[in-house]
Short mmCIF file of C-alpha atoms in Angstrom, two decimals:
data_model
loop_
_atom_site.label_atom_id
_atom_site.label_comp_id
_atom_site.label_asym_id
_atom_site.label_seq_id
_atom_site.Cartn_x
_atom_site.Cartn_y
_atom_site.Cartn_z
CA UNK A 9 0.04 0.13 -0.10
CA UNK A 10 1.15 3.51 -0.72
CA UNK A 11 1.66 6.43 1.82
CA UNK A 12 -1.25 8.20 -0.10
CA UNK A 13 -3.56 5.08 0.87
CA UNK A 14 -2.69 5.37 4.53
CA UNK A 15 -2.83 9.20 4.58
CA UNK A 16 -6.48 8.88 3.05
CA UNK A 17 -7.27 6.87 6.15
CA UNK A 18 -5.71 9.62 8.37
CA UNK A 19 -7.97 12.04 6.48
CA UNK A 20 -10.92 10.16 7.45
CA UNK A 21 -10.11 10.45 11.00
CA UNK A 22 -9.44 14.24 10.41
CA UNK A 23 -13.04 14.67 9.04
CA UNK A 24 -14.45 12.71 11.97
CA UNK A 25 -12.93 15.44 14.08
CA UNK A 26 -14.34 18.16 11.83
CA UNK A 27 -17.73 16.79 12.01
CA UNK A 28 -17.77 17.05 15.81
CA UNK A 29 -16.45 20.56 15.85
CA UNK A 30 -12.75 19.61 16.66
CA UNK A 31 -9.70 21.05 14.97
CA UNK A 32 -9.55 18.38 12.06
CA UNK A 33 -6.34 16.50 12.67
CA UNK A 34 -6.38 12.70 12.08
CA UNK A 35 -3.78 9.93 12.49
CA UNK A 36 -3.37 6.13 11.94
CA UNK A 37 -0.59 3.85 13.20
CA UNK A 38 0.38 1.15 10.46
CA UNK A 39 2.31 -2.11 11.35
CA UNK A 40 3.23 -4.35 8.45
CA UNK A 41 0.33 -3.49 6.22
CA UNK A 42 -2.31 -3.29 8.82
CA UNK A 43 -3.87 -0.21 10.50
CA UNK A 44 -3.59 -1.09 14.27
CA UNK A 45 -4.69 2.32 15.69
CA UNK A 46 -6.59 5.38 14.77
CA UNK A 47 -7.10 8.76 16.36
CA UNK A 48 -8.63 12.18 15.78
CA UNK A 49 -8.34 15.28 17.65
CA UNK A 50 -10.85 15.18 20.88
CA UNK A 51 -9.69 18.06 22.89
CA UNK A 52 -13.25 19.55 23.14
CA UNK A 53 -15.01 16.28 23.58
CA UNK A 54 -12.63 15.15 26.34
CA UNK A 55 -12.06 18.60 27.82
CA UNK A 56 -8.43 17.74 27.70
CA UNK A 57 -6.09 19.85 25.65
CA UNK A 58 -3.47 17.09 25.24
CA UNK A 59 -6.07 14.93 23.54
CA UNK A 60 -4.38 15.38 20.01
CA UNK A 61 -4.87 12.69 17.23
CA UNK A 62 -1.33 11.57 17.49
CA UNK A 63 -1.45 11.05 21.34
CA UNK A 64 -4.64 8.95 20.93
CA UNK A 65 -3.29 6.75 18.27
CA UNK A 66 0.05 6.16 19.84
CA UNK A 67 -1.60 5.10 23.30
CA UNK A 68 -4.04 2.92 21.19
CA UNK A 69 -1.02 1.36 19.30
CA UNK A 70 0.77 0.56 22.66
CA UNK A 71 -2.36 -1.05 23.99
CA UNK A 72 -2.91 -3.03 20.76
CA UNK A 73 0.55 -4.46 20.67
CA UNK A 74 1.14 -4.55 24.44
CA UNK A 75 4.46 -2.61 23.85
CA UNK A 76 5.61 0.72 24.78
CA UNK A 77 7.72 1.02 21.60
CA UNK A 78 6.70 0.99 17.97
CA UNK A 79 9.96 0.55 16.08
CA UNK A 80 8.52 -1.14 13.09
CA UNK A 81 5.46 1.19 13.02
CA UNK A 82 4.42 4.11 10.79
CA UNK A 83 2.36 6.90 12.04
CA UNK A 84 0.55 8.87 9.46
CA UNK A 85 -0.86 12.22 10.50
CA UNK A 86 -2.61 14.82 8.45
CA UNK A 87 -0.75 17.92 10.00
CA UNK A 88 2.84 18.55 11.24
CA UNK A 89 3.01 17.40 14.89
CA UNK A 90 3.21 19.96 17.68
CA UNK A 91 5.87 19.88 20.13
CA UNK A 92 4.00 17.68 22.55
CA UNK A 93 3.31 15.04 19.78
CA UNK A 94 6.80 15.34 18.59
CA UNK A 95 8.17 14.51 22.00
CA UNK A 96 5.58 11.55 22.35
CA UNK A 97 6.73 10.22 19.00
CA UNK A 98 10.40 10.38 20.27
CA UNK A 99 9.56 8.23 23.25
CA UNK A 100 7.61 5.85 21.19
CA UNK A 101 10.71 5.01 19.04
CA UNK A 102 8.28 4.76 16.04
CA UNK A 103 10.01 3.65 12.83
CA UNK A 104 8.62 6.27 10.52
CA UNK A 105 6.45 9.29 10.59
CA UNK A 106 4.61 10.71 7.54
CA UNK A 107 2.71 13.89 7.98
CA UNK A 108 0.66 15.82 5.32
CA UNK A 109 0.46 19.62 5.57
CA UNK A 110 3.04 21.96 7.40
CA UNK A 111 1.91 23.89 10.38
CA UNK A 112 3.77 27.09 10.73
CA UNK A 113 1.86 28.16 13.70
CA UNK A 114 1.85 25.28 15.96
CA UNK A 115 4.21 22.70 14.31
CA UNK A 116 7.36 21.57 16.15
CA UNK A 117 9.69 23.25 13.56
CA UNK A 118 8.77 26.45 15.14
CA UNK A 119 10.34 25.55 18.54
CA UNK A 120 13.25 22.93 18.06
CA UNK A 121 16.70 23.86 17.36
CA UNK A 122 18.12 23.82 13.88
CA UNK A 123 21.10 22.05 12.57
CA UNK A 124 23.83 23.54 10.49
CA UNK A 125 21.81 23.48 7.38
CA UNK A 126 19.16 25.56 9.19
CA UNK A 127 16.60 22.71 9.16
CA UNK A 128 14.91 21.56 12.36
CA UNK A 129 16.84 18.99 14.35
CA UNK A 130 15.89 15.29 14.31
CA UNK A 131 14.36 15.23 17.48
CA UNK A 132 12.74 11.83 17.11
CA UNK A 133 14.72 8.55 17.81
CA UNK A 134 17.68 8.24 15.72
CA UNK A 135 16.32 5.54 13.65
CA UNK A 136 12.96 7.13 12.87
CA UNK A 137 12.46 8.24 9.36
CA UNK A 138 10.41 11.31 8.38
CA UNK A 139 8.37 11.95 5.37
CA UNK A 140 6.05 14.91 4.83
CA UNK A 141 4.04 16.50 2.15
CA UNK A 142 1.87 13.55 1.34
CA UNK A 143 -1.58 14.83 0.31
CA UNK A 144 -0.53 18.18 1.83
CA UNK A 145 -3.06 20.27 -0.02
CA UNK A 146 -6.08 18.14 1.06
CA UNK A 147 -4.81 18.00 4.72
CA UNK A 148 -4.13 21.64 4.91
CA UNK A 149 -7.47 22.53 3.10
CA UNK A 150 -9.38 20.69 5.77
CA UNK A 151 -7.76 23.01 8.43
CA UNK A 152 -8.31 26.12 6.48
CA UNK A 153 -11.95 25.23 5.84
CA UNK A 154 -12.54 24.59 9.63
CA UNK A 155 -10.96 27.98 10.75
CA UNK A 156 -12.66 29.88 8.00
CA UNK A 157 -16.10 28.49 9.19
CA UNK A 158 -15.35 29.24 12.73
CA UNK A 159 -14.47 32.74 12.01
CA UNK A 160 -17.97 33.35 10.39
CA UNK B 16 2.18 27.01 51.51
CA UNK B 17 5.63 27.16 50.14
CA UNK B 18 6.94 25.74 46.94
CA UNK B 19 9.01 23.40 49.17
CA UNK B 20 5.91 22.06 50.70
CA UNK B 21 4.29 21.13 47.27
CA UNK B 22 7.65 19.84 45.94
CA UNK B 23 7.81 17.54 48.84
CA UNK B 24 4.27 16.19 47.72
CA UNK B 25 5.67 15.69 44.19
CA UNK B 26 8.52 13.88 45.75
CA UNK B 27 6.20 11.50 47.42
CA UNK B 28 4.95 10.68 44.07
CA UNK B 29 8.33 10.10 42.65
CA UNK B 30 9.13 7.80 45.47
CA UNK B 31 5.79 5.86 44.43
CA UNK B 32 7.38 5.33 40.87
CA UNK B 33 10.63 4.37 42.35
CA UNK B 34 8.91 1.66 44.61
CA UNK B 35 7.41 0.03 41.51
CA UNK B 36 10.48 0.21 39.31
CA UNK B 37 9.50 3.21 37.38
CA UNK B 38 12.02 6.12 36.65
CA UNK B 39 11.13 8.23 39.83
CA UNK B 40 9.48 11.36 38.64
CA UNK B 41 6.42 12.82 40.33
CA UNK B 42 4.07 15.65 39.84
CA UNK B 43 1.19 17.42 41.48
CA UNK B 44 -1.06 20.24 40.30
CA UNK B 45 -2.15 22.95 42.84
CA UNK B 46 -5.10 25.04 42.45
CA UNK B 47 -5.38 27.97 45.16
CA UNK B 48 -3.80 25.98 48.02
CA UNK B 49 -5.30 22.68 47.15
CA UNK B 50 -3.60 19.74 45.42
CA UNK B 51 -6.21 18.81 42.69
CA UNK B 52 -4.11 16.05 40.95
CA UNK B 53 -1.13 13.86 41.36
CA UNK B 54 0.81 11.77 38.96
CA UNK B 55 3.83 9.61 38.90
CA UNK B 56 5.67 8.03 35.96
CA UNK B 57 3.80 4.87 34.98
CA UNK B 58 5.43 3.96 31.75
CA UNK B 59 6.32 0.35 32.51
CA UNK B 60 3.06 -0.25 34.45
CA UNK B 61 0.86 1.01 31.53
CA UNK B 62 3.14 -0.25 28.74
CA UNK B 63 2.92 3.34 27.49
CA UNK B 64 6.08 5.44 26.81
CA UNK B 65 4.04 8.59 27.00
CA UNK B 66 2.73 7.99 30.60
CA UNK B 67 4.94 10.66 32.25
CA UNK B 68 4.11 11.95 35.72
CA UNK B 69 3.24 15.38 34.13
CA UNK B 70 0.89 13.93 31.52
CA UNK B 71 -1.01 12.00 34.13
CA UNK B 72 -1.26 14.95 36.41
CA UNK B 73 -2.42 17.20 33.74
CA UNK B 74 -5.13 14.81 32.43
CA UNK B 75 -6.26 14.30 36.04
CA UNK B 76 -6.47 18.10 36.62
CA UNK B 77 -8.57 18.48 33.47
CA UNK B 78 -10.91 15.99 34.54
CA UNK B 79 -11.02 17.22 38.27
CA UNK B 80 -11.98 20.91 37.05
CA UNK B 81 -13.90 19.94 34.05
CA UNK B 82 -11.76 22.37 32.06
CA UNK B 83 -9.18 21.99 29.45
CA UNK B 84 -7.09 24.97 30.53
CA UNK B 85 -5.22 25.52 34.10
CA UNK B 86 -4.57 29.21 33.91
CA UNK B 87 -4.62 29.50 37.79
CA UNK B 88 -2.92 26.12 38.40
CA UNK B 89 0.55 25.40 39.28
CA UNK B 90 2.49 22.18 38.34
CA UNK B 91 5.20 20.88 40.52
CA UNK B 92 7.41 18.27 38.99
CA UNK B 93 10.60 16.75 40.51
CA UNK B 94 12.64 16.66 37.17
CA UNK B 95 12.72 19.11 34.31
CA UNK B 96 9.93 18.15 31.89
CA UNK B 97 10.88 16.63 28.54
CA UNK B 98 9.63 17.86 25.09
CA UNK B 99 6.47 16.11 25.24
CA UNK B 100 5.60 17.28 28.73
CA UNK B 101 6.72 20.76 27.77
CA UNK B 102 4.43 20.65 24.77
CA UNK B 103 1.63 19.34 27.04
CA UNK B 104 2.14 22.25 29.44
CA UNK B 105 1.94 24.75 26.64
CA UNK B 106 -1.46 23.65 25.53
CA UNK B 107 -2.71 23.48 29.24
CA UNK B 108 -1.95 27.29 29.67
CA UNK B 109 -0.96 26.43 33.21
CA UNK B 110 -0.42 29.50 35.25
CA UNK B 111 2.95 28.37 36.81
CA UNK B 112 5.44 25.53 36.49
CA UNK B 113 7.86 24.61 39.15
CA UNK B 114 10.50 21.98 38.57
CA UNK B 115 13.09 20.51 40.75
CA UNK B 116 16.35 18.93 39.09
CA UNK B 117 17.55 19.90 35.66
CA UNK B 118 17.83 17.01 33.31
CA UNK B 119 20.58 17.61 30.71
CA UNK B 120 19.86 14.24 28.94
CA UNK B 121 16.02 14.41 28.38
CA UNK B 122 14.91 17.86 29.46
CA UNK B 123 13.36 20.21 27.14
CA UNK B 124 16.15 22.68 27.12
CA UNK B 125 18.32 20.29 24.94
CA UNK B 126 15.90 20.55 22.16
CA UNK B 127 14.23 24.03 22.04
CA UNK B 128 15.54 27.09 20.37
CA UNK B 129 17.45 29.54 22.48
CA UNK B 130 16.83 33.34 22.67
CA UNK B 131 19.51 35.99 22.11
CA UNK B 132 20.65 35.37 25.84
CA UNK B 133 21.42 31.74 24.90
CA UNK B 134 18.60 30.61 27.29
CA UNK B 135 15.85 28.28 26.10
CA UNK B 136 12.95 29.92 24.52
CA UNK B 137 9.86 30.38 26.64
CA UNK B 138 7.74 27.67 24.70
CA UNK B 139 5.05 27.64 27.34
CA UNK B 140 1.97 29.95 27.28
CA UNK B 141 3.18 33.48 27.38
CA UNK B 142 1.60 34.09 30.73
CA UNK B 143 3.07 30.95 32.30
CA UNK B 144 5.62 31.53 34.93
CA UNK B 145 8.65 29.25 35.40
CA UNK B 146 10.73 28.33 38.48
CA UNK B 147 13.17 25.67 38.91
CA UNK B 148 15.70 24.28 41.54
CA UNK B 149 13.31 23.70 44.27
CA UNK B 150 14.63 20.85 46.33
CA UNK B 151 16.75 20.12 43.28
CA UNK B 152 19.27 18.02 45.26
CA UNK B 153 16.69 15.68 46.49
CA UNK B 154 14.79 15.29 43.36
CA UNK B 155 18.11 14.80 41.33
CA UNK B 156 19.47 12.33 43.98
CA UNK B 157 16.39 10.06 43.68
CA UNK B 158 17.01 9.69 39.93
CA UNK B 159 20.81 9.05 40.50
CA UNK B 160 19.99 6.26 43.13
CA UNK B 161 17.41 4.68 40.78
CA UNK B 162 19.85 4.49 37.73
CA UNK B 163 22.75 3.25 39.90
CA UNK B 164 20.65 0.54 41.35
CA UNK B 165 19.56 -0.49 37.68
CA UNK B 166 23.02 -0.59 36.69
CA UNK B 167 23.99 -3.18 39.24
#
């Protein structure tokens, strides 16, 4: 299966968030070719400002596997992780992270040190691979639509 | 009540973690002069690498107050927060953070951008106040004892 395939699944999760008035971010964790965990933003529903899609998907994946590390897993998330989710992904030792749209306002790149090439430091586990930009337009458009509607 | 008083309560939480073989970090959330939430590291117990003392205490505090923000709260934690907990504290809009011992290995200062004075950026909510070094020796010693024992 392609990255696009799994990102579409993460987008489905994001749309669930949108439908209940949550900032539309969605995530899935893939192990082999199987989706073992899903999550969408539930900050309002749970009254918990840490209930981001990635946190929910990670905790669900740990529970599913009975393991606190996910070295062979891939997390797909529609929007660049924030600092908290970036730190959680670090601890999870996840094998690969794929995110869609960049988030200049709340994404982790805003906060973490840069390397000599002026790129954000690799703050994940050293073995974690990072890919971004998959279905970025769709992922970002969902966010734009949400905030545009809220401002009405 | 003094910062030392509440940090001793956080140390009690850290000792609970120590007693069950968890990295000994403890936290309490204070609202007014009342402790409304407690947490200690439960990464091994829950098989969840994100189950840090601060995350548990924050989620418990949100639940206790029925609010996703803690602008009048203070979080006491025995050890400098990691990047994940730093991000979670950002989202919580907590009024004040007090930590004990610094953590050069896993603390957030290792990762976040520095300001012109070469100090770590204030990555918390703009109104959040930060204090550290309260009972730092006791908080740090508990960590040293734990890892020394584990290396035996």
